[in-house]
Amino acid sequence: MDRCVVLVDAGYLLGAAASLLAGEPSRSRITVDHAALIQGLRERAEADTQQPLLRIYWFDGAPDRVPQPEHRRLRVMPRVTVRLGALTRSDGRWAQKGVDAAMHAELTELARNRACSDVVLVTGDGDLLPGLMSAKEHGVAVHLWAVQAADGDYNQSEDLVAEADERRVLDRTWITRAVRAKDLAGLCAPPPAPRPEIAAILSAPLPEAALAEAARNGSAARAAAADRDPEGTEEPGGAQPAAPGRAVPTPKDLAVLRAPGQSAGPANGQHPAPGPAPGPAPAPASALRWSSDKGWIDRAGPLGEPAETASLPTLAQLTSAEQRWADREEDITTVGGDPFEVGQVFARRWMERLPETVHLHKLSTMYPRIPHRIDGELLRYAARFGLLAHKDDQIDEHDRYAIRAGFWREIDVRAAAEHVSPAAPAVPAPASSVVPDPASSAEPSAVSAPGPAAGPGAGPGVPGGE
């Protein structure tokens, strides 16, 4: 068949591009316009082979072979097929497993079935040499493309270079049409002032230091007593040296510190100094949610979920079976999987299916917090797009920030259209230099419903959850 096929080793192409543009092979140092890259590959392949394109095969690795956002964008492009191998971490470095074998199998199968007359290989791995030789034996012309090496030397196997029918080097000018090095300047914002409970923990001495301090205090007290009573006439039941101060604040102290205008009360058997009678006790600012004795404590009473929050329906409650099928179809074919886009899609569906706009008004007044039932559903929806971190099955903090930023941006746009007065200004779209909100506390796994989470606009004084 007179047509061409392009087989791309994404690890080689993007890693070599990162070395060329950013000085190191880490793909996190570059941004890629995948649509422009695919279009450039197609145009160059058709020009070099003088044959129409049949298909571009994109071979890459992913944790547990779960498609990442870039893979979801690529596989819905016309004439692009994504093949994923495993991505494993060894000695502190990520390594692809099974990608070379998949490329070898695809190359030999295309040649054996005479599916094309020309094959373009974008790779540098010598393990493909047997597949390349087999394709040539079946009458296929093999074009080997390389990325300009950062050090001016080969970044391909010399055996591959020697065996290929044609060779081309993709230079810096061609690469920069679709790939840019990230500007890392200014990514780190100045650290915010720590919250009182964090400051209390940081200022508390370590347990070993506290014990040593207590021992020193006890020795000094005994020496002072000996000086006062060298003959030992003091009765054993006399005054004892004051116990050293508490070394580490308890969770109860931290909860009190989080309440504005509150201070930690006496503990560990210490009695307050005499003074005027205290007024009525203020309403508690925190509630026990978990203890080592009782485990999780159910919320109840006034400290439970407010009625207006409990009345907000979840997306699952608003979605019919037909809509669920249509949503899944849209997720596969249209949604790219970018965290900000995922939050927008979820919010758009939730708002479109609301039976009345009063729910939108209620949610707008809760900014920047998302009710825990809706937030848990949002994070579980985001987990479908491969946004779970491979190590501990949690969504990365930066991605959680972007997901909620997209959610609130869509809510704000709809609220403005419905003339609903939101409680905060519009949420700006996150750029590549967005720093995760320091107020966001550690989240539970995305497969469990977390507590109310801080939205993208939460400042240092807004806690991330209950």
XYZ file of C-alpha atoms in Angstrom:
466
model
C 0.000 0.000 0.000
C 1.389 3.381 -0.992
C 1.069 5.234 2.284
C 3.256 6.018 5.274
C 3.091 5.304 8.995
C 4.898 7.194 11.781
C 5.986 5.394 14.955
C 6.953 7.838 17.727
C 8.831 6.938 20.900
C 7.484 9.805 23.043
C 10.086 9.248 25.737
C 12.885 9.764 23.215
C 11.263 12.638 21.307
C 10.265 14.727 24.334
C 13.271 13.775 26.462
C 15.695 14.779 23.706
C 13.708 17.990 23.125
C 13.945 18.805 26.850
C 17.714 18.222 26.770
C 18.021 20.505 23.756
C 15.839 23.338 25.052
C 16.104 23.108 28.861
C 19.474 21.436 29.362
C 18.140 18.283 31.036
C 16.010 15.352 29.788
C 13.168 15.911 32.261
C 9.863 16.330 30.425
C 8.583 18.463 33.303
C 10.907 21.222 32.080
C 9.020 21.717 28.794
C 5.499 22.506 27.618
C 4.194 20.755 24.516
C 1.532 21.843 22.036
C 0.476 18.337 21.052
C -1.810 19.470 18.238
C 1.010 21.450 16.608
C 3.468 18.601 17.173
C 1.207 16.007 15.533
C 0.502 18.337 12.624
C 4.231 18.944 12.170
C 4.990 15.221 12.195
C 2.292 14.562 9.616
C 3.416 17.301 7.243
C 7.087 16.318 7.480
C 6.328 12.599 6.987
C 4.185 13.183 3.901
C 6.810 15.545 2.451
C 9.715 13.121 3.050
C 7.986 9.934 1.878
C 5.809 11.483 -0.843
C 3.012 9.264 0.463
C -0.247 10.083 2.278
C -0.313 9.385 5.993
C -2.121 6.306 7.244
C -1.591 6.790 10.974
C 0.696 8.104 13.700
C 1.386 5.675 16.543
C 2.367 7.410 19.789
C 4.204 5.072 22.206
C 4.634 6.269 25.787
C 4.729 5.060 29.375
C 2.188 5.772 32.127
C 1.837 4.620 35.750
C -0.195 1.391 35.719
C -0.823 2.129 32.012
C -3.484 4.665 33.019
C -3.783 7.383 30.314
C -2.542 10.765 31.500
C -4.139 14.062 30.363
C -1.741 14.388 27.411
C -2.588 10.853 26.275
C -6.299 11.617 26.434
C -5.771 14.675 24.259
C -3.708 12.736 21.751
C -5.915 9.689 21.322
C -8.935 11.709 20.220
C -6.957 13.438 17.464
C -7.592 12.170 13.904
C -5.207 9.461 12.678
C -3.436 9.183 16.044
C -3.260 5.943 18.028
C -1.785 5.862 21.539
C -0.034 2.760 22.840
C 0.938 2.799 26.530
C 3.590 0.827 28.352
C 4.268 0.786 32.062
C 6.125 3.544 33.884
C 8.140 2.382 36.881
C 10.487 4.163 39.286
C 13.910 2.685 39.928
C 16.837 4.299 41.769
C 14.967 7.594 41.873
C 14.365 7.690 38.097
C 11.315 6.892 35.997
C 11.773 4.179 33.368
C 9.475 2.922 30.599
C 8.707 -0.786 30.430
C 7.208 -2.514 27.411
C 7.362 0.481 25.058
C 10.177 -0.909 22.894
C 8.465 -4.297 22.653
C 5.204 -2.648 21.589
C 6.990 -0.605 18.906
C 8.803 -3.710 17.634
C 5.561 -5.692 17.422
C 3.711 -2.885 15.615
C 6.548 -2.339 13.142
C 6.847 -5.995 12.163
C 3.069 -6.436 11.949
C 2.644 -3.440 9.636
C 5.436 -4.663 7.382
C 4.226 -8.262 7.316
C 0.691 -7.195 6.373
C 1.994 -4.719 3.781
C -0.107 -2.008 5.413
C 2.287 0.717 4.239
C 5.177 1.378 1.906
C 7.165 3.698 4.192
C 7.681 3.735 7.961
C 9.044 6.727 9.864
C 10.716 5.835 13.154
C 11.240 8.592 15.731
C 13.401 6.767 18.242
C 16.969 6.236 19.333
C 16.798 2.810 20.960
C 18.932 0.088 19.402
C 16.484 -2.580 20.639
C 14.381 -1.803 17.550
C 17.111 -2.971 15.208
C 15.625 -6.478 14.632
C 12.212 -4.964 13.865
C 13.772 -2.448 11.487
C 15.638 -5.206 9.620
C 12.473 -7.315 9.414
C 10.502 -4.394 7.956
C 13.164 -3.885 5.291
C 13.019 -7.560 4.355
C 9.276 -7.145 3.708
C 9.955 -4.331 1.255
C 9.204 -1.343 3.525
C 11.356 1.766 3.310
C 12.460 2.827 6.794
C 13.047 6.518 7.568
C 14.847 7.194 10.860
C 14.335 10.604 12.457
C 16.486 12.019 15.244
C 16.204 15.067 17.473
C 19.145 17.444 17.364
C 21.418 16.444 20.239
C 22.209 19.038 22.891
C 25.922 18.170 22.842
C 26.197 17.950 19.053
C 26.716 14.171 19.099
C 24.444 11.253 18.233
C 21.553 10.536 20.598
C 20.622 7.416 18.592
C 21.989 3.936 18.309
C 24.668 3.848 15.634
C 23.374 0.461 14.456
C 19.958 2.011 13.808
C 21.535 4.878 11.916
C 23.551 2.471 9.778
C 20.587 0.222 8.980
C 17.965 2.887 8.139
C 17.185 3.693 4.497
C 16.813 7.430 5.123
C 17.711 9.653 8.073
C 16.618 13.125 9.059
C 17.473 15.318 12.063
C 14.689 17.433 13.586
C 16.566 20.611 14.465
C 15.909 23.232 17.100
C 13.875 25.403 14.712
C 11.477 22.554 13.959
C 11.223 21.476 17.614
C 10.424 24.956 18.926
C 7.317 25.181 16.741
C 5.537 22.910 19.219
C 7.814 22.638 22.276
C 8.890 25.387 24.673
C 11.147 25.348 27.708
C 9.372 26.373 30.896
C 10.411 29.600 32.574
C 11.059 28.540 36.152
C 11.784 32.067 37.375
C 9.230 33.384 39.840
C 7.491 30.056 40.441
C 8.115 30.154 44.197
C 5.999 32.691 46.049
C 7.167 34.023 49.427
C 6.041 31.717 52.237
C 2.915 32.950 54.045
C 2.811 33.580 57.768
C 2.118 30.281 59.567
C -1.248 29.750 61.216
C -1.237 29.839 65.052
C -1.528 26.077 65.440
C 1.392 25.519 63.075
C 3.469 28.128 64.887
C 2.711 26.393 68.201
C 3.972 23.071 66.863
C 7.098 24.598 65.336
C 7.973 26.473 68.528
C 7.466 23.467 70.825
C 10.672 21.654 71.910
C 11.283 18.068 70.893
C 10.384 15.430 73.525
C 14.072 14.626 74.170
C 14.823 18.302 74.685
C 11.821 18.629 76.997
C 13.009 15.690 79.145
C 16.514 17.110 79.339
C 15.093 20.490 80.339
C 12.972 18.849 83.040
C 16.021 17.031 84.410
C 18.003 20.256 84.496
C 15.136 22.063 86.246
C 14.848 19.268 88.825
C 18.583 19.337 89.564
C 18.539 23.115 89.973
C 15.528 22.906 92.290
C 17.224 20.306 94.488
C 20.395 22.383 94.647
C 18.398 25.470 95.641
C 16.595 23.496 98.362
C 19.899 22.238 99.710
C 21.202 25.792 99.878
C 18.109 26.940 101.782
C 18.163 24.006 104.199
C 21.679 22.607 104.453
C 20.721 20.430 107.478
C 17.721 18.868 105.712
C 15.102 20.080 108.185
C 12.483 20.711 105.479
C 9.668 18.218 105.634
C 9.247 15.882 102.686
C 5.701 17.068 102.215
C 6.794 20.660 101.673
C 6.584 22.649 98.513
C 7.831 20.877 95.424
C 9.444 22.525 92.431
C 6.996 23.534 89.763
C 6.537 21.020 87.025
C 8.095 22.012 83.746
C 5.777 23.452 81.104
C 4.101 21.167 78.656
C 6.470 20.277 75.826
C 4.137 19.677 72.885
C 0.653 21.211 72.483
C -2.233 18.780 72.312
C -4.780 18.697 69.473
C -7.248 20.398 71.821
C -4.860 23.318 72.242
C -4.442 23.601 68.496
C -8.205 23.595 67.971
C -8.522 26.472 70.442
C -5.750 28.372 68.697
C -7.644 28.157 65.408
C -10.600 30.000 66.894
C -10.182 33.785 66.607
C -9.985 35.519 69.980
C -9.382 32.227 71.811
C -6.255 31.124 73.642
C -5.198 27.769 74.967
C -6.508 27.111 78.449
C -4.708 25.388 81.330
C -4.019 21.715 81.012
C -1.987 18.897 82.552
C -3.422 19.618 85.984
C -2.319 23.231 86.068
C -4.752 25.566 87.851
C -5.441 29.063 86.554
C -4.331 32.061 88.561
C -7.044 33.586 90.762
C -8.941 36.397 89.126
C -12.425 37.640 88.324
C -15.077 35.069 87.655
C -15.163 34.107 83.981
C -18.174 34.998 81.901
C -20.325 32.500 80.068
C -18.317 29.925 78.120
C -18.142 30.744 74.408
C -19.574 28.365 71.873
C -17.012 25.659 71.011
C -15.071 26.461 67.864
C -14.222 22.842 67.080
C -15.653 19.391 67.497
C -14.052 16.008 68.062
C -14.036 14.080 64.779
C -11.694 11.204 65.600
C -9.997 9.754 68.643
C -7.826 6.707 69.294
C -10.496 5.366 71.669
C -13.695 5.947 69.692
C -12.483 6.257 66.116
C -14.535 8.517 63.835
C -17.210 10.519 65.624
C -20.451 11.146 63.720
C -21.359 14.785 63.254
C -24.539 15.763 65.015
C -26.294 18.803 66.390
C -25.336 22.365 65.491
C -21.777 21.328 64.621
C -22.978 18.932 61.934
C -23.463 19.782 58.294
C -25.649 22.885 57.933
C -29.095 22.353 56.500
C -28.404 24.550 53.467
C -25.311 22.465 52.658
C -27.079 19.144 53.165
C -29.835 20.239 50.801
C -27.430 20.683 47.874
C -27.826 17.744 45.482
C -24.819 15.852 44.150
C -24.183 15.373 40.461
C -25.009 11.672 40.752
C -28.439 12.543 42.156
C -29.080 14.910 39.239
C -27.900 12.568 36.482
C -30.117 10.065 34.701
C -28.892 6.834 33.111
C -29.015 8.377 29.622
C -27.080 11.430 30.783
C -24.520 9.201 32.483
C -23.859 7.442 29.181
C -23.577 10.764 27.343
C -21.197 12.086 30.034
C -18.952 9.061 29.665
C -18.916 9.492 25.889
C -17.931 13.140 26.298
C -15.207 12.218 28.806
C -13.649 9.794 26.324
C -13.879 11.865 23.148
C -13.806 15.520 24.215
C -12.456 16.145 27.719
C -8.674 16.339 27.603
C -8.113 15.663 31.298
C -6.437 18.932 32.266
C -7.217 19.493 35.985
C -8.700 22.981 35.431
C -10.840 21.663 32.556
C -12.040 18.718 34.672
C -13.303 21.101 37.358
C -15.099 23.210 34.740
C -16.810 20.206 33.144
C -18.021 18.901 36.514
C -19.394 22.318 37.538
C -21.076 22.858 34.171
C -22.918 19.542 34.360
C -23.950 20.137 37.967
C -25.362 23.605 37.204
C -27.139 22.578 33.995
C -29.069 19.878 35.848
C -30.089 21.874 38.903
C -33.873 21.967 39.257
C -33.765 25.553 40.615
C -31.214 28.351 40.827
C -31.535 28.680 44.608
C -28.974 25.879 44.914
C -26.533 27.877 42.819
C -27.043 30.857 45.115
C -26.385 28.717 48.192
C -23.184 27.332 46.739
C -21.971 30.785 45.665
C -22.262 32.049 49.243
C -19.977 29.239 50.457
C -16.954 30.348 48.427
C -14.159 29.283 48.729
C -15.305 26.091 50.459
C -16.907 23.276 48.513
C -19.341 21.127 50.543
C -17.612 17.881 51.380
C -20.116 15.658 49.534
C -19.726 17.616 46.295
C -15.976 17.990 46.728
C -15.557 14.250 47.236
C -17.580 13.561 44.105
C -15.498 16.112 42.195
C -12.213 14.450 43.201
C -13.523 10.980 42.369
C -14.544 12.275 38.944
C -11.047 13.751 38.455
C -9.499 10.387 39.353
C -10.952 8.930 36.135
C -8.516 11.045 34.126
C -5.355 9.586 35.600
C -4.781 12.438 38.048
C -4.043 10.114 40.975
C -0.422 10.146 42.071
C 1.181 6.755 41.466
C 2.741 6.472 44.915
C -0.112 6.919 47.366
C -3.274 7.096 45.220
C -3.907 10.740 46.067
C -4.384 13.653 43.723
C -1.395 15.972 43.662
C -1.864 19.194 45.647
C -1.250 21.381 42.592
C -3.847 19.395 40.621
C -6.409 19.646 43.450
C -5.917 23.405 43.431
C -6.451 23.554 39.649
C -9.512 21.267 39.790
C -11.231 23.495 42.348
C -10.129 26.627 40.508
C -11.875 25.341 37.373
C -14.952 24.444 39.406
C -15.259 27.924 40.932
C -14.497 29.676 37.645
C -17.444 27.911 35.998
C -19.680 28.596 38.999
C -18.744 32.278 38.922
C -19.460 32.627 35.185
C -22.870 30.997 35.565
C -23.649 32.991 38.721
C -22.926 36.225 36.867
C -25.191 35.148 34.004
C -27.979 34.273 36.443
C -27.444 37.529 38.386
C -26.537 35.569 41.488
C -24.259 37.558 43.740
C -21.269 35.350 44.548
C -19.340 35.775 47.751
C -15.974 36.353 46.076
C -14.491 37.758 42.874
C -13.933 35.684 39.793
C -11.339 32.956 40.097
C -8.476 33.475 37.637
C -7.472 30.593 35.403
C -4.321 28.942 36.756
C -1.139 29.339 34.720
C 1.812 26.990 34.704
C 3.337 28.990 37.535
C 0.433 28.531 39.981
C 1.636 27.567 43.424
C -0.658 25.267 45.440
C -2.668 27.057 48.090
C -0.851 26.760 51.416
C -4.205 26.655 53.194
C -5.158 23.345 51.594
C -4.592 20.693 54.212
C -3.686 17.113 53.408
C -6.559 15.497 51.584
C -7.737 11.916 51.952
C -7.677 9.652 48.946
C -9.833 10.692 46.060
C -11.817 7.503 46.393
C -13.130 8.572 49.780
C -15.268 11.623 50.419
C -13.086 14.302 51.998
C -14.275 17.101 54.223
C -15.051 20.609 52.984
C -12.048 21.773 51.022
C -10.587 25.168 50.521
C -11.214 26.642 47.123
C -8.547 28.275 45.030
C -8.981 31.627 46.691
C -8.538 30.448 50.253
C -5.922 32.447 52.096
C -3.676 31.385 54.926
C -6.423 31.976 57.461
C -8.961 29.686 55.789
C -8.655 26.044 56.841
C -8.883 23.440 54.124
C -11.337 21.142 55.831
C -12.983 20.160 59.051
